[in-house]
Each structure stands twice: as C-alpha cells, then as structure tokens.
PDB file of C-alpha atoms and ligand atoms in Angstrom:
ATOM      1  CA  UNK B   8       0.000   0.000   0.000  1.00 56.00           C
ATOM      2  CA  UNK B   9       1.075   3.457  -0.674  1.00 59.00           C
ATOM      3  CA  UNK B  10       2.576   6.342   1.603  1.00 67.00           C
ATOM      4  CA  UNK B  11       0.145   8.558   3.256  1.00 68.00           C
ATOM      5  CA  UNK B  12       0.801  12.246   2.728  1.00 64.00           C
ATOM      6  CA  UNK B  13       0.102  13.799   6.192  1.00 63.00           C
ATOM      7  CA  UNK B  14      -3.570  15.076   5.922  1.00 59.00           C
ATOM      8  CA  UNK B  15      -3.411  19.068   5.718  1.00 58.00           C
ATOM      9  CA  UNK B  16      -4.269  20.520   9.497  1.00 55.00           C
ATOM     10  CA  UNK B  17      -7.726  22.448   9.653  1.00 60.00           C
ATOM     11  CA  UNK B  18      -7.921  24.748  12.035  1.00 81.00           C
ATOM     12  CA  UNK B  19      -8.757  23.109  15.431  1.00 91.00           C
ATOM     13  CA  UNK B  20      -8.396  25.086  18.783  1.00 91.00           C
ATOM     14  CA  UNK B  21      -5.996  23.259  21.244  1.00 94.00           C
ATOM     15  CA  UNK B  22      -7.722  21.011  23.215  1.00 94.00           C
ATOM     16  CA  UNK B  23     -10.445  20.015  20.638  1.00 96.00           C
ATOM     17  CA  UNK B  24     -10.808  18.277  17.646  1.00 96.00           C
ATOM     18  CA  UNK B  25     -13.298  18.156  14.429  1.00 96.00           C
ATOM     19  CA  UNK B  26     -16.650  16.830  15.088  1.00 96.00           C
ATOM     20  CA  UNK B  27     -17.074  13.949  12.432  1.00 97.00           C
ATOM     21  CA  UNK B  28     -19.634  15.285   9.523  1.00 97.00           C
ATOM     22  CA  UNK B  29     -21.308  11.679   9.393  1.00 98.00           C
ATOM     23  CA  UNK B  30     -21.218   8.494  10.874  1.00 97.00           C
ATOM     24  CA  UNK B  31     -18.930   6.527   8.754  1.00 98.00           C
ATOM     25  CA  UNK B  32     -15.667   5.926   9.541  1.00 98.00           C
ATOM     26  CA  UNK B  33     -14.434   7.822   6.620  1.00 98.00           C
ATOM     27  CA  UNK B  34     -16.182  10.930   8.290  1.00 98.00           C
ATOM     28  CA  UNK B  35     -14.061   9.396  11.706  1.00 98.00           C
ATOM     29  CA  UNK B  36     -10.588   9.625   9.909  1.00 98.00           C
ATOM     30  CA  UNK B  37     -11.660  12.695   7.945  1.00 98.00           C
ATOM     31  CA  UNK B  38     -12.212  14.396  11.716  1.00 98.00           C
ATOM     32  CA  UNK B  39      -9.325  12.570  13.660  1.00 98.00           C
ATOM     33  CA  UNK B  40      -6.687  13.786  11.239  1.00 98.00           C
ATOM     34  CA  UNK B  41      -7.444  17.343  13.181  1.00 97.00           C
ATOM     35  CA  UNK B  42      -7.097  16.078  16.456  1.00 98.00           C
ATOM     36  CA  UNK B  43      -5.503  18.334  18.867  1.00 97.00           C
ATOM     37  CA  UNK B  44      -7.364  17.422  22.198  1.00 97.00           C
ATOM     38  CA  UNK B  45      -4.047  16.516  23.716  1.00 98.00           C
ATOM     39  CA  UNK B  46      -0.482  18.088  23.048  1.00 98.00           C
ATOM     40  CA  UNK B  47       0.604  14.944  20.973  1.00 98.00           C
ATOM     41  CA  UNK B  48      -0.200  16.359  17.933  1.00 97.00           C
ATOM     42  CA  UNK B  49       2.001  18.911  17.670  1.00 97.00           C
ATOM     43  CA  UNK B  50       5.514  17.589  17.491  1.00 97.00           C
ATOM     44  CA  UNK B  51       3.902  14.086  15.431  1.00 98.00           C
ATOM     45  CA  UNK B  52       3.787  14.090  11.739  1.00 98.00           C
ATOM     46  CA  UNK B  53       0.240  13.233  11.537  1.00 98.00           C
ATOM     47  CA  UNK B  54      -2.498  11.150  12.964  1.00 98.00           C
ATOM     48  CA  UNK B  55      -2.035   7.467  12.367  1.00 98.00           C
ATOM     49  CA  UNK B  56      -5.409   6.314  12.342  1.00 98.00           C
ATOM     50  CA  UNK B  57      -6.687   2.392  11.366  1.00 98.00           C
ATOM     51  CA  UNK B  58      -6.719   0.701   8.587  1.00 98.00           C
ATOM     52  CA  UNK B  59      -8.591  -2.188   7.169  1.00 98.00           C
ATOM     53  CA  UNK B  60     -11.906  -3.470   6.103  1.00 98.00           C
ATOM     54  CA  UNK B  61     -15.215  -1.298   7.540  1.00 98.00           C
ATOM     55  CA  UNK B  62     -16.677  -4.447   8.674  1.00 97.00           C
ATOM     56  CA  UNK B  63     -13.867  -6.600   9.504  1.00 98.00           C
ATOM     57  CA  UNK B  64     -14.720  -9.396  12.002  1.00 97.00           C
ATOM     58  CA  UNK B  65     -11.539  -8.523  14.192  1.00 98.00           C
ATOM     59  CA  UNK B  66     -10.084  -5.331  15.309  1.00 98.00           C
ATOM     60  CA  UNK B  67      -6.661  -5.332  16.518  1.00 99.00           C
ATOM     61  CA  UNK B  68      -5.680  -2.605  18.916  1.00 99.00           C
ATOM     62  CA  UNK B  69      -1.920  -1.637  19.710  1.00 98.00           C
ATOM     63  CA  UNK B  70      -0.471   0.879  21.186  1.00 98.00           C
ATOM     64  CA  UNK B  71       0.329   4.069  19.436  1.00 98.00           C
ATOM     65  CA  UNK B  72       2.401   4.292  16.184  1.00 98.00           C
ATOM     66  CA  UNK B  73       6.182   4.514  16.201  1.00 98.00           C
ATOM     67  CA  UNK B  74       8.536   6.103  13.761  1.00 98.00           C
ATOM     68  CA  UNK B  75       7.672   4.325  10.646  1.00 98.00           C
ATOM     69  CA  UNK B  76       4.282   4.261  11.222  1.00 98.00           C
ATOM     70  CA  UNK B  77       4.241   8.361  12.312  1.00 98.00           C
ATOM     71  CA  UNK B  78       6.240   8.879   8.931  1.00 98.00           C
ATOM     72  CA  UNK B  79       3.858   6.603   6.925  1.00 98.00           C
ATOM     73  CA  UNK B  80       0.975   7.441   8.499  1.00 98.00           C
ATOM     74  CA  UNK B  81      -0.413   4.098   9.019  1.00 98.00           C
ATOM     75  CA  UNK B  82      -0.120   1.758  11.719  1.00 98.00           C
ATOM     76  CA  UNK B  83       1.808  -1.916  12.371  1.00 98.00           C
ATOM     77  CA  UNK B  84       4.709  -1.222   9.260  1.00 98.00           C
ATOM     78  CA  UNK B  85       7.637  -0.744  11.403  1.00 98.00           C
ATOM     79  CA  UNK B  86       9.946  -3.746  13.561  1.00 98.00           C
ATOM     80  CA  UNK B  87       6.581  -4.741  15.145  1.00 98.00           C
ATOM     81  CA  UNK B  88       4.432  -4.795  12.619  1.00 98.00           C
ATOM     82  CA  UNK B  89       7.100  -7.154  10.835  1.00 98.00           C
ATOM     83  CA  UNK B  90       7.050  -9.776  14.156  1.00 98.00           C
ATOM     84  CA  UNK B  91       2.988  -9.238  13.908  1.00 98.00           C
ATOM     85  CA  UNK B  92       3.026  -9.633  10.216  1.00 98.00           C
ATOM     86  CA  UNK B  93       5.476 -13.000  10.580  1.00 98.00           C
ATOM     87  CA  UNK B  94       3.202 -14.401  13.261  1.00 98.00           C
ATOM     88  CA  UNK B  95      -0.231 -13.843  11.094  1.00 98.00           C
ATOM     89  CA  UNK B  96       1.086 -15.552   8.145  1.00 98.00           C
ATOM     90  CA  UNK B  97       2.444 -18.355  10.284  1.00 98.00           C
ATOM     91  CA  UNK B  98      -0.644 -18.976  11.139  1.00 98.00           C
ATOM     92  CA  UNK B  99      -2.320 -18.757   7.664  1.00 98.00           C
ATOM     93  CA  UNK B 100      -4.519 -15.404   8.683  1.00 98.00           C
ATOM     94  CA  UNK B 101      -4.608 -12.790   6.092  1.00 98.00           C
ATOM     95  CA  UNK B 102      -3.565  -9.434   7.839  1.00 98.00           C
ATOM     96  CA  UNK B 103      -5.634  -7.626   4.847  1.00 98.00           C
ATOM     97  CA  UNK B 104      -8.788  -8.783   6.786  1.00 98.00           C
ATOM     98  CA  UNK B 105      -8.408  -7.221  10.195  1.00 98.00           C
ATOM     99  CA  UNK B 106      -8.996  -3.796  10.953  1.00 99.00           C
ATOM    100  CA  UNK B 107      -5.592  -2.618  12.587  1.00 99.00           C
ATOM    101  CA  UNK B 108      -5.451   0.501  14.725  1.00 99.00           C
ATOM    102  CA  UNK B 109      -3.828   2.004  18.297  1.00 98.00           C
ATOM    103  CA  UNK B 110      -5.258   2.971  21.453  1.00 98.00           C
ATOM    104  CA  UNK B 111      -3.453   6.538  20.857  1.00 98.00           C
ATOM    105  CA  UNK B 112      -3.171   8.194  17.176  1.00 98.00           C
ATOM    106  CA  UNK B 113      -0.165  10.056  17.168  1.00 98.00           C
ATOM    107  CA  UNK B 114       3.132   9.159  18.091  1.00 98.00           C
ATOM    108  CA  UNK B 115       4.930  10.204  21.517  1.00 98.00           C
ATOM    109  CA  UNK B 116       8.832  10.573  21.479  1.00 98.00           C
ATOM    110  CA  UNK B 117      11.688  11.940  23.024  1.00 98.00           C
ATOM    111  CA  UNK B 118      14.446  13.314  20.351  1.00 96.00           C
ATOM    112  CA  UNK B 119      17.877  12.046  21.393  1.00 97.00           C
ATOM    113  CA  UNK B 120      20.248  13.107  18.521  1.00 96.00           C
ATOM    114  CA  UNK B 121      18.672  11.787  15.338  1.00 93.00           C
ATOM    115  CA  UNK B 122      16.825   9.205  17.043  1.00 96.00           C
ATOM    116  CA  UNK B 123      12.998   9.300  18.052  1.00 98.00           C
ATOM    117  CA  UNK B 124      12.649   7.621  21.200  1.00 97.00           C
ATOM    118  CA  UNK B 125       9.158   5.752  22.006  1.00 97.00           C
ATOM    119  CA  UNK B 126       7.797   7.253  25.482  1.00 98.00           C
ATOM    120  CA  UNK B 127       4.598   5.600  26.319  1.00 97.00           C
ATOM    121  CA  UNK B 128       1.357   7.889  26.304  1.00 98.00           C
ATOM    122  CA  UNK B 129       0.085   9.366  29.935  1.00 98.00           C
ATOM    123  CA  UNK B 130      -3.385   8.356  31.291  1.00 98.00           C
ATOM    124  CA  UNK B 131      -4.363  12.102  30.083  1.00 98.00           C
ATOM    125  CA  UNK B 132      -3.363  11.530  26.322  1.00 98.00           C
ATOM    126  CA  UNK B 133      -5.216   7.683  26.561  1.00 98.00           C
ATOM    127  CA  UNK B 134      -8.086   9.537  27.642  1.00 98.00           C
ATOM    128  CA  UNK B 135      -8.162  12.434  25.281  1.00 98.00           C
ATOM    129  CA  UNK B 136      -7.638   9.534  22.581  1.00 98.00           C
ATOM    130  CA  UNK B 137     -10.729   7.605  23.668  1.00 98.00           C
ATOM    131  CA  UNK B 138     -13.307   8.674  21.427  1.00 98.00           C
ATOM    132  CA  UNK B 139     -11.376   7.691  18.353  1.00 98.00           C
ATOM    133  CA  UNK B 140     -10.798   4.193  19.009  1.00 98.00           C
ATOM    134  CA  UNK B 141     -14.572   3.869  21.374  1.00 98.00           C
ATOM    135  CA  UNK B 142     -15.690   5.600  17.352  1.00 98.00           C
ATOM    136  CA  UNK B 143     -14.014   2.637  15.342  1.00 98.00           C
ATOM    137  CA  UNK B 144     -15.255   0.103  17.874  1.00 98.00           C
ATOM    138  CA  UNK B 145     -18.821   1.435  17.253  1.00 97.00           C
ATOM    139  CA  UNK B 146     -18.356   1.412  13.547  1.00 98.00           C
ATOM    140  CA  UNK B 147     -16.694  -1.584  12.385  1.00 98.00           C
ATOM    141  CA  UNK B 148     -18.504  -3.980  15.212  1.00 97.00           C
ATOM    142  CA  UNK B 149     -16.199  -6.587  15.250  1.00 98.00           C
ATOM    143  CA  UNK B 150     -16.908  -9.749  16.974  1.00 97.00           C
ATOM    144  CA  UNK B 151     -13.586 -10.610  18.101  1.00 98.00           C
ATOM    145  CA  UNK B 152     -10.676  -7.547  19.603  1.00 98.00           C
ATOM    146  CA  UNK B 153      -7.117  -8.412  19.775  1.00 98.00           C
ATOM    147  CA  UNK B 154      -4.994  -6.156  22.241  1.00 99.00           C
ATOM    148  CA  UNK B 155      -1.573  -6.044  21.491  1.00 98.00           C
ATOM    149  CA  UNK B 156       0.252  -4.758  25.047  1.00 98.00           C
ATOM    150  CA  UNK B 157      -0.942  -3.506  27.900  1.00 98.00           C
ATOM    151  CA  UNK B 158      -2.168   0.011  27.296  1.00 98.00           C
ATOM    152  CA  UNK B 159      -4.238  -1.671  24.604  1.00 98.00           C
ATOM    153  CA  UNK B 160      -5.585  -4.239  26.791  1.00 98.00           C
ATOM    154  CA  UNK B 161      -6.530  -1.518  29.437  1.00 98.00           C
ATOM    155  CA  UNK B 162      -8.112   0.666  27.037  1.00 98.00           C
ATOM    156  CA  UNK B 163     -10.350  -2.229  26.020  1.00 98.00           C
ATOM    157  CA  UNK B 164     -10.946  -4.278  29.154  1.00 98.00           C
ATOM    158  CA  UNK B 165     -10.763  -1.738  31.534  1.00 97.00           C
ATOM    159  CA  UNK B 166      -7.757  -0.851  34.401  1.00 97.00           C
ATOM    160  CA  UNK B 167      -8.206  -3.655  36.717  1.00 97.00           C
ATOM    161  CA  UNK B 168      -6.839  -5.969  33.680  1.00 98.00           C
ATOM    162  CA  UNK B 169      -3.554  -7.734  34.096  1.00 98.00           C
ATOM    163  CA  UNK B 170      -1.207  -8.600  31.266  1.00 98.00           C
ATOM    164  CA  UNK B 171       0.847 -10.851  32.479  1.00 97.00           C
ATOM    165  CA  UNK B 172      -1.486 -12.762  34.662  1.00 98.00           C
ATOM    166  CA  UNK B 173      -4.381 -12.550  31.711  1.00 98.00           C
ATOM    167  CA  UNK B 174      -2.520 -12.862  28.213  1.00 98.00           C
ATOM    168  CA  UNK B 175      -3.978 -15.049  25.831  1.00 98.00           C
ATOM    169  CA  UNK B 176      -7.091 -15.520  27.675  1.00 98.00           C
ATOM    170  CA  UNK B 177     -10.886 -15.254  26.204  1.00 98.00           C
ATOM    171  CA  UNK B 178     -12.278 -12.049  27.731  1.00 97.00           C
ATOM    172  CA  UNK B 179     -16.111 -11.022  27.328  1.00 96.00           C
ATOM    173  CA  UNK B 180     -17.132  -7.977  26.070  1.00 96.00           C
ATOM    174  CA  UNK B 181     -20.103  -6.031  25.897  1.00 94.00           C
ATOM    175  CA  UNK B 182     -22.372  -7.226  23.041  1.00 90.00           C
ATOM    176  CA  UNK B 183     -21.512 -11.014  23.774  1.00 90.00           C
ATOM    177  CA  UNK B 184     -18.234  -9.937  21.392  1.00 96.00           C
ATOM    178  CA  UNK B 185     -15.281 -11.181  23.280  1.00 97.00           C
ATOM    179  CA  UNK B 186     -11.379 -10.333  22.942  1.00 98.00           C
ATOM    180  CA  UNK B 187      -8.143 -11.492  24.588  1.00 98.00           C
ATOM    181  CA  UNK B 188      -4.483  -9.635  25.065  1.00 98.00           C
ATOM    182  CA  UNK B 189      -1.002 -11.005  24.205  1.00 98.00           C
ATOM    183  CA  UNK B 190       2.240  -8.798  25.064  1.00 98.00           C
ATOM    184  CA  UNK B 191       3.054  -6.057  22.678  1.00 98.00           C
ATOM    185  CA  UNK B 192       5.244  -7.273  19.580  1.00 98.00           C
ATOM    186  CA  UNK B 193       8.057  -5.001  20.451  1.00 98.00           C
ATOM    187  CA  UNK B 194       8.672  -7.671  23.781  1.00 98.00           C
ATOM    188  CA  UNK B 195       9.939  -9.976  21.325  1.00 98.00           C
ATOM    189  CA  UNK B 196      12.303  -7.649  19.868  1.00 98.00           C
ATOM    190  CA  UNK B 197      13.384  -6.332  22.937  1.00 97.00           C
ATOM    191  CA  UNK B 198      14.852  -9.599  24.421  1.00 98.00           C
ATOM    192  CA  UNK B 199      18.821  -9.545  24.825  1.00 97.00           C
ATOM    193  CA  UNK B 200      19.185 -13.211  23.138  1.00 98.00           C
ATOM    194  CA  UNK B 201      18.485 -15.991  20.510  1.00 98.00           C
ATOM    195  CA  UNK B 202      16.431 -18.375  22.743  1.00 98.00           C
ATOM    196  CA  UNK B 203      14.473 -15.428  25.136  1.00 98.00           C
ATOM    197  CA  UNK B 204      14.128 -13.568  21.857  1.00 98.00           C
ATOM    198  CA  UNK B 205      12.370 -17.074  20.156  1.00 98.00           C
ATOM    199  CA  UNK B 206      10.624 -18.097  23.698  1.00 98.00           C
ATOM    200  CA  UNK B 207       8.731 -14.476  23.187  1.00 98.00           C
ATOM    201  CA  UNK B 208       7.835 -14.954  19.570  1.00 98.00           C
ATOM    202  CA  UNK B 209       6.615 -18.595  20.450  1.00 98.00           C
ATOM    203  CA  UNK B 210       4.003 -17.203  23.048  1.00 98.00           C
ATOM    204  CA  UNK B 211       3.166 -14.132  20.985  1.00 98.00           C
ATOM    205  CA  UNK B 212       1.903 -16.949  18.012  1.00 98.00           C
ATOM    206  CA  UNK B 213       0.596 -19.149  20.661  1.00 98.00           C
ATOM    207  CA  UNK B 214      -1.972 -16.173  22.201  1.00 98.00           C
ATOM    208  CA  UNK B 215      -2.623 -15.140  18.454  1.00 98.00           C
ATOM    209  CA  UNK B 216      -3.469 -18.655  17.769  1.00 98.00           C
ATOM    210  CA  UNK B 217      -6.798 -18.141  19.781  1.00 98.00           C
ATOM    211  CA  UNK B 218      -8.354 -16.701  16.574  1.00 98.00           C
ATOM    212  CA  UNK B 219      -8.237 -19.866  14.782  1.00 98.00           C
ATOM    213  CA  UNK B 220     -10.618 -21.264  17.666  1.00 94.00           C
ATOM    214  CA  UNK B 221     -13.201 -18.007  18.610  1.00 92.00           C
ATOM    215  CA  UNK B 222     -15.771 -18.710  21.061  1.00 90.00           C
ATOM    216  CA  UNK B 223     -18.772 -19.580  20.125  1.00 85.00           C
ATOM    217  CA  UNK B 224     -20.669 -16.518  20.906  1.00 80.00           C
ATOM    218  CA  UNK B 225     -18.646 -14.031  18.776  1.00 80.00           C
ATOM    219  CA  UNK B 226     -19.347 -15.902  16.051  1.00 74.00           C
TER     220      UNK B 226
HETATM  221  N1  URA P   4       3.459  -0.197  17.965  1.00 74.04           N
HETATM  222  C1  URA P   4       2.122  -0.047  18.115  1.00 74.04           C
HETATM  223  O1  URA P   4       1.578  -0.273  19.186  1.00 74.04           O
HETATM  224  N2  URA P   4       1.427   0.353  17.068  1.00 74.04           N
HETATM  225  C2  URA P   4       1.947   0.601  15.889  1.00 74.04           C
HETATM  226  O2  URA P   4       1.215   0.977  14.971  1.00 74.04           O
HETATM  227  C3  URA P   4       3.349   0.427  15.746  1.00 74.04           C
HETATM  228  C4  URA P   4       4.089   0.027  16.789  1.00 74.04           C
END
C-alpha cells in the first residue's frame, strides 16, 4: 500500500478536535486527522489512524504508532508490525482482513540526537484519545478484539486488567463480542538473546493462535 501524505491541518483550537460530519468511519478519519485534544499532535507528523476493512470481524488494537508508522501514516509497518506480520502468516490469517489501529493516534517521542525515542502515552493523552478508538469500535462492530500490550488491553478491558497474569485468555465484552491480550510485539524484539528472543515470539503466536478457535458466541 502506498505512503500517506500527512492530511493538511484544519484549524482546530488546542484542546479540541473536528466533530465527524457523518457516521462513517471515513467521516471518523476525515475528523481525527485534526485532532488536537491533547499536546501529541504537535511535534507528530500526523495522525495514524486504522486501517482495514469497515466491517472486519476482528479489530486489533496496539499501542500508538512509532517512527515508521508516524512517517507513513499508518499503523503496524515498522519492527513490530514485521514480528505481527510474521506471526499472522504463520498462522495462515490474512492481515488484509483485520482492521488494525492504536489505542493513541499520534506518536509520543523523546528526540535524542537523530533518534525518536518511544515514550509511552500518559493516562491524560489515553483519555483524550478515547473517542477515536470507542468511534471505530462502534463502527466496524467486530466480533472478536485483539490487544496487542498492555495500554491496549486496558483501554479495552478496563484498568483492573492484568497482562501478564491474563494474556492469551478469552475475555467477554459487551455485546456477547469477546477479545483477549497477548504482550506487545516489540517484547519480542526487545529480548537480549536468541532463545528469550524465540521463547517471546513462540508465546506471541501461541496467544494469536486463539483466533483460529473463537468462542462460540462471537461468532
Ligand atoms: N506499535 C504499536 O503499538 N502500534 C503501531 O502501529 C506500531 C508500533
């Protein structure tokens, strides 16, 4: 798929952003790419919003976009995108039929020398980010929602869930959908060696695997 060029700005008061002009979730993009209801927006290169089929059966929520994905505008193309996009094809799902988005649409960083460092987004900017994801939830309807790290999983199943002690896991959800979490690709990448590096991938695959068996209820 093609580079997006960063959306031109309108003219959005801090703190606010666009009301949508519809209810489609072209109208939901249209008005996100304007978002300025927390101060991410300003040193990002543009909203990263999702990206997939209107009606897709799963959603998969990460985190927020990093580098690649703030400079490409859209989301999972980067180093954990590639360990998301090995483990889908490993297990024979088609990545082109999920809807893929982030709790938080613009990218947070800290500049050190060339390099964009990923800083994780405050309980204020998850907040202020809300609507946009609660807006794709509402429009796509997908049975099944795959969290991808623990600000995802929050976001979706509330505070009180635990990562660690929950991962790959059938979780209800509202509307007899249901969802389940798995730690954030960039774990795998962030082990120091070989085998802790191919122990994280193997668990990463083995929560994702859950989607070849959905409960019978989000079907
Ligand atoms: N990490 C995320 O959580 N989302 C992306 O889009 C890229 C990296």
């Amino acid at each position: 798929m093609a580079t997006r060029k960063p959306p031109r700005r309108r003219a959005v008061p801090e703190g606010t952003a666009p009301e949508p002009v519809d209810d489609s979730l072209a109208a939901l993009r249209d008005a996100a790419a304007g978002c300025k209801r927390c101060p991410l927006w300003k040193p990002a290169t543009q909203v990263v919003f999702g990206e997939g089929p209107a009606r897709a059966r799963i959603l998969v929520v990460g985190e927020q976009p990093g580098d690649a994905e703030d400079l490409e505008g859209r989301p999972f193309v980067g180093p954990s995108g590639r360990q998301f996009d090995r483990a889908l094809e490993e297990l024979g799902i088609e990545r082109s039929r999920l809807y893929v988005t982030n709790a938080v649409k613009h990218f947070k960083f800290e500049r050190r020398g060339k390099v964009r460092l990923h800083k994780s987004p405050n309980p204020s900017e998850q907040r202020a980010c809300r609507l946009w994801l609660e807006g794709e939830l509402a429009r796509v309807r997908p049975r099944i929602v795959v969290c991808l790290g623990a600000i995802a999983a929050r976001n979706v199943f509330g505070t009180t869930f635990r990562l660690m002690r929950q991962r790959g896991t059938w979780q209800p959800l509202p509307g007899g959908r249901a969802g389940f979490a798995t730690p954030h690709p960039s774990a795998v990448l962030r082990q120091r060696d070989t085998t802790s590096r191919e122990a994280a991938y193997r668990g990463f695959v083995g929560d994702l695997a859950l989607l070849l068996e959905p409960p019978e209820e989000a079907l």
